[in-house]
């Protein structure tokens, strides 16, 4: 194993892009904020990188490491990893520009003290409205605000777009107020189609500052639900009678409530999952918990030949998985209960009503067209989710990423 690599390169300092460092216990996160490329290093490895970035040649850094820690280091391997992460500037490459992140002021305004007061007042008023008038509590039946099922589906889809956009925007702006960029993409969780906001730069921020960007989407959902309930109350007719506008608001509010509940389906990597893993300092709690559940099931069946080796798991993940694995089971139960008790009755009623129009007499061409459009819209998401899942699986097979150096 070479200690210093090729001599000409070993005696030449490496040019680096601007890097950030975050110490967290026995690990140090190093990264390039402009490309969202980050690596997790042991403390001694981070010290070595700092010396290289400060201008030490590879041979000097290797000699320093040997004298400081009493061990030899494969400096070529370290430099190769740094190049793969994009930390080292290649020949002719200019240093990365790390200017201010866009929308940083808006992010600070949305999460300022006056903004939090407004959010609290809006939520408190909506709670008072529901206590005063229990019919304002969003329910699945509110989704049947029209006799035309395609209209219901179209209105719910169109209304969901800005609500999801605001949810993801709150994630992004909560991070941008800290100077962290973001990327948004379409993905899936199990059989659910979702929109994701990638906040890779949070790994280079101290842990307590990561919590707000993680939960900001749920904050947005709660405020939006409160606003919709308030509008539904204001849209009442004479004598407090329900109106179509009010029922539409409650239907959209119910869909937003489901999105909040969805965050607690802990068999998925939701916002609540990310919050828990961030608080505990886990690496891959979900995978460890699933493997632990599988080991338990195999032991229960008396099959020990297929057990995963638990000694290879990260110790933090292993400790947390002992109780988190049961939350995964509870998440499946909660998810199934939510679907069976809240969504399934309404969905079955709409589907059966749409199908019955084709076999019954007296259905107008408008009703038949409505049923056809509804049935197409009712099942398009499943096809799209399958396509996205297949695309991501193919992308995972053809890409290679390395983010952790030990």
PDB file of C-alpha atoms in Angstrom, residues 167-168 171 187-197 199 202 210-211 213-218 221 258-279 284-287 324 327-328 331-332 334-335:
ATOM      1  CA  UNK A 167     -45.978  22.761   1.864  1.00  0.00           C
ATOM      2  CA  UNK A 168     -42.747  22.258  -0.099  1.00  0.00           C
ATOM      3  CA  UNK A 171     -39.566  23.444   3.697  1.00  0.00           C
ATOM      4  CA  UNK A 187     -41.221  10.792  -6.306  1.00  0.00           C
ATOM      5  CA  UNK A 188     -43.205   8.098  -4.488  1.00  0.00           C
ATOM      6  CA  UNK A 189     -43.546   6.587  -1.028  1.00  0.00           C
ATOM      7  CA  UNK A 190     -44.884   3.041  -1.155  1.00  0.00           C
ATOM      8  CA  UNK A 191     -48.004   3.496  -3.371  1.00  0.00           C
ATOM      9  CA  UNK A 192     -48.327   7.257  -2.715  1.00  0.00           C
ATOM     10  CA  UNK A 193     -47.278   9.847  -5.285  1.00  0.00           C
ATOM     11  CA  UNK A 194     -45.361  12.627  -3.518  1.00  0.00           C
ATOM     12  CA  UNK A 195     -43.361  15.794  -4.115  1.00  0.00           C
ATOM     13  CA  UNK A 196     -40.002  15.939  -2.337  1.00  0.00           C
ATOM     14  CA  UNK A 197     -37.810  18.878  -1.392  1.00  0.00           C
ATOM     15  CA  UNK A 199     -32.335  19.794   1.679  1.00  0.00           C
ATOM     16  CA  UNK A 202     -28.891  20.662   6.337  1.00  0.00           C
ATOM     17  CA  UNK A 210     -32.397  21.554  11.271  1.00  0.00           C
ATOM     18  CA  UNK A 211     -35.676  20.959  13.091  1.00  0.00           C
ATOM     19  CA  UNK A 213     -36.904  23.199   8.011  1.00  0.00           C
ATOM     20  CA  UNK A 214     -37.975  19.590   8.608  1.00  0.00           C
ATOM     21  CA  UNK A 215     -41.347  20.406  10.221  1.00  0.00           C
ATOM     22  CA  UNK A 216     -42.041  23.606   8.250  1.00  0.00           C
ATOM     23  CA  UNK A 217     -44.231  21.741   5.746  1.00  0.00           C
ATOM     24  CA  UNK A 218     -46.541  20.512   8.506  1.00  0.00           C
ATOM     25  CA  UNK A 221     -50.515  22.439   6.309  1.00  0.00           C
ATOM     26  CA  UNK A 258     -54.860  13.577   5.632  1.00  0.00           C
ATOM     27  CA  UNK A 259     -51.481  14.888   4.458  1.00  0.00           C
ATOM     28  CA  UNK A 260     -50.643  15.831   8.053  1.00  0.00           C
ATOM     29  CA  UNK A 261     -51.717  12.369   9.261  1.00  0.00           C
ATOM     30  CA  UNK A 262     -49.674  10.831   6.437  1.00  0.00           C
ATOM     31  CA  UNK A 263     -46.523  12.231   8.057  1.00  0.00           C
ATOM     32  CA  UNK A 264     -47.095   9.766  10.928  1.00  0.00           C
ATOM     33  CA  UNK A 265     -47.147   6.714   8.656  1.00  0.00           C
ATOM     34  CA  UNK A 266     -43.739   5.764   9.991  1.00  0.00           C
ATOM     35  CA  UNK A 267     -43.206   2.850   7.638  1.00  0.00           C
ATOM     36  CA  UNK A 268     -42.386   5.620   5.141  1.00  0.00           C
ATOM     37  CA  UNK A 269     -39.586   8.190   5.221  1.00  0.00           C
ATOM     38  CA  UNK A 270     -41.871  11.116   6.083  1.00  0.00           C
ATOM     39  CA  UNK A 271     -41.113  14.474   7.733  1.00  0.00           C
ATOM     40  CA  UNK A 272     -41.714  12.943  11.175  1.00  0.00           C
ATOM     41  CA  UNK A 273     -39.278  10.129  10.343  1.00  0.00           C
ATOM     42  CA  UNK A 274     -36.627  12.653   9.295  1.00  0.00           C
ATOM     43  CA  UNK A 275     -37.241  14.632  12.488  1.00  0.00           C
ATOM     44  CA  UNK A 276     -36.792  11.536  14.667  1.00  0.00           C
ATOM     45  CA  UNK A 277     -33.609  10.424  12.907  1.00  0.00           C
ATOM     46  CA  UNK A 278     -32.167  13.931  13.092  1.00  0.00           C
ATOM     47  CA  UNK A 279     -32.859  14.220  16.818  1.00  0.00           C
ATOM     48  CA  UNK A 284     -30.392   4.764   8.237  1.00  0.00           C
ATOM     49  CA  UNK A 285     -32.944   3.955  10.913  1.00  0.00           C
ATOM     50  CA  UNK A 286     -35.615   2.805   8.469  1.00  0.00           C
ATOM     51  CA  UNK A 287     -33.513   0.083   6.839  1.00  0.00           C
ATOM     52  CA  UNK A 324     -38.813   2.309  16.304  1.00  0.00           C
ATOM     53  CA  UNK A 327     -43.666   2.213  15.312  1.00  0.00           C
ATOM     54  CA  UNK A 328     -43.348   0.920  11.748  1.00  0.00           C
ATOM     55  CA  UNK A 331     -47.692   3.083  11.108  1.00  0.00           C
ATOM     56  CA  UNK A 332     -49.032   0.321   8.864  1.00  0.00           C
ATOM     57  CA  UNK A 334     -52.664   3.624  11.368  1.00  0.00           C
ATOM     58  CA  UNK A 335     -52.411   3.930   7.572  1.00  0.00           C
TER      59      UNK A 335
END
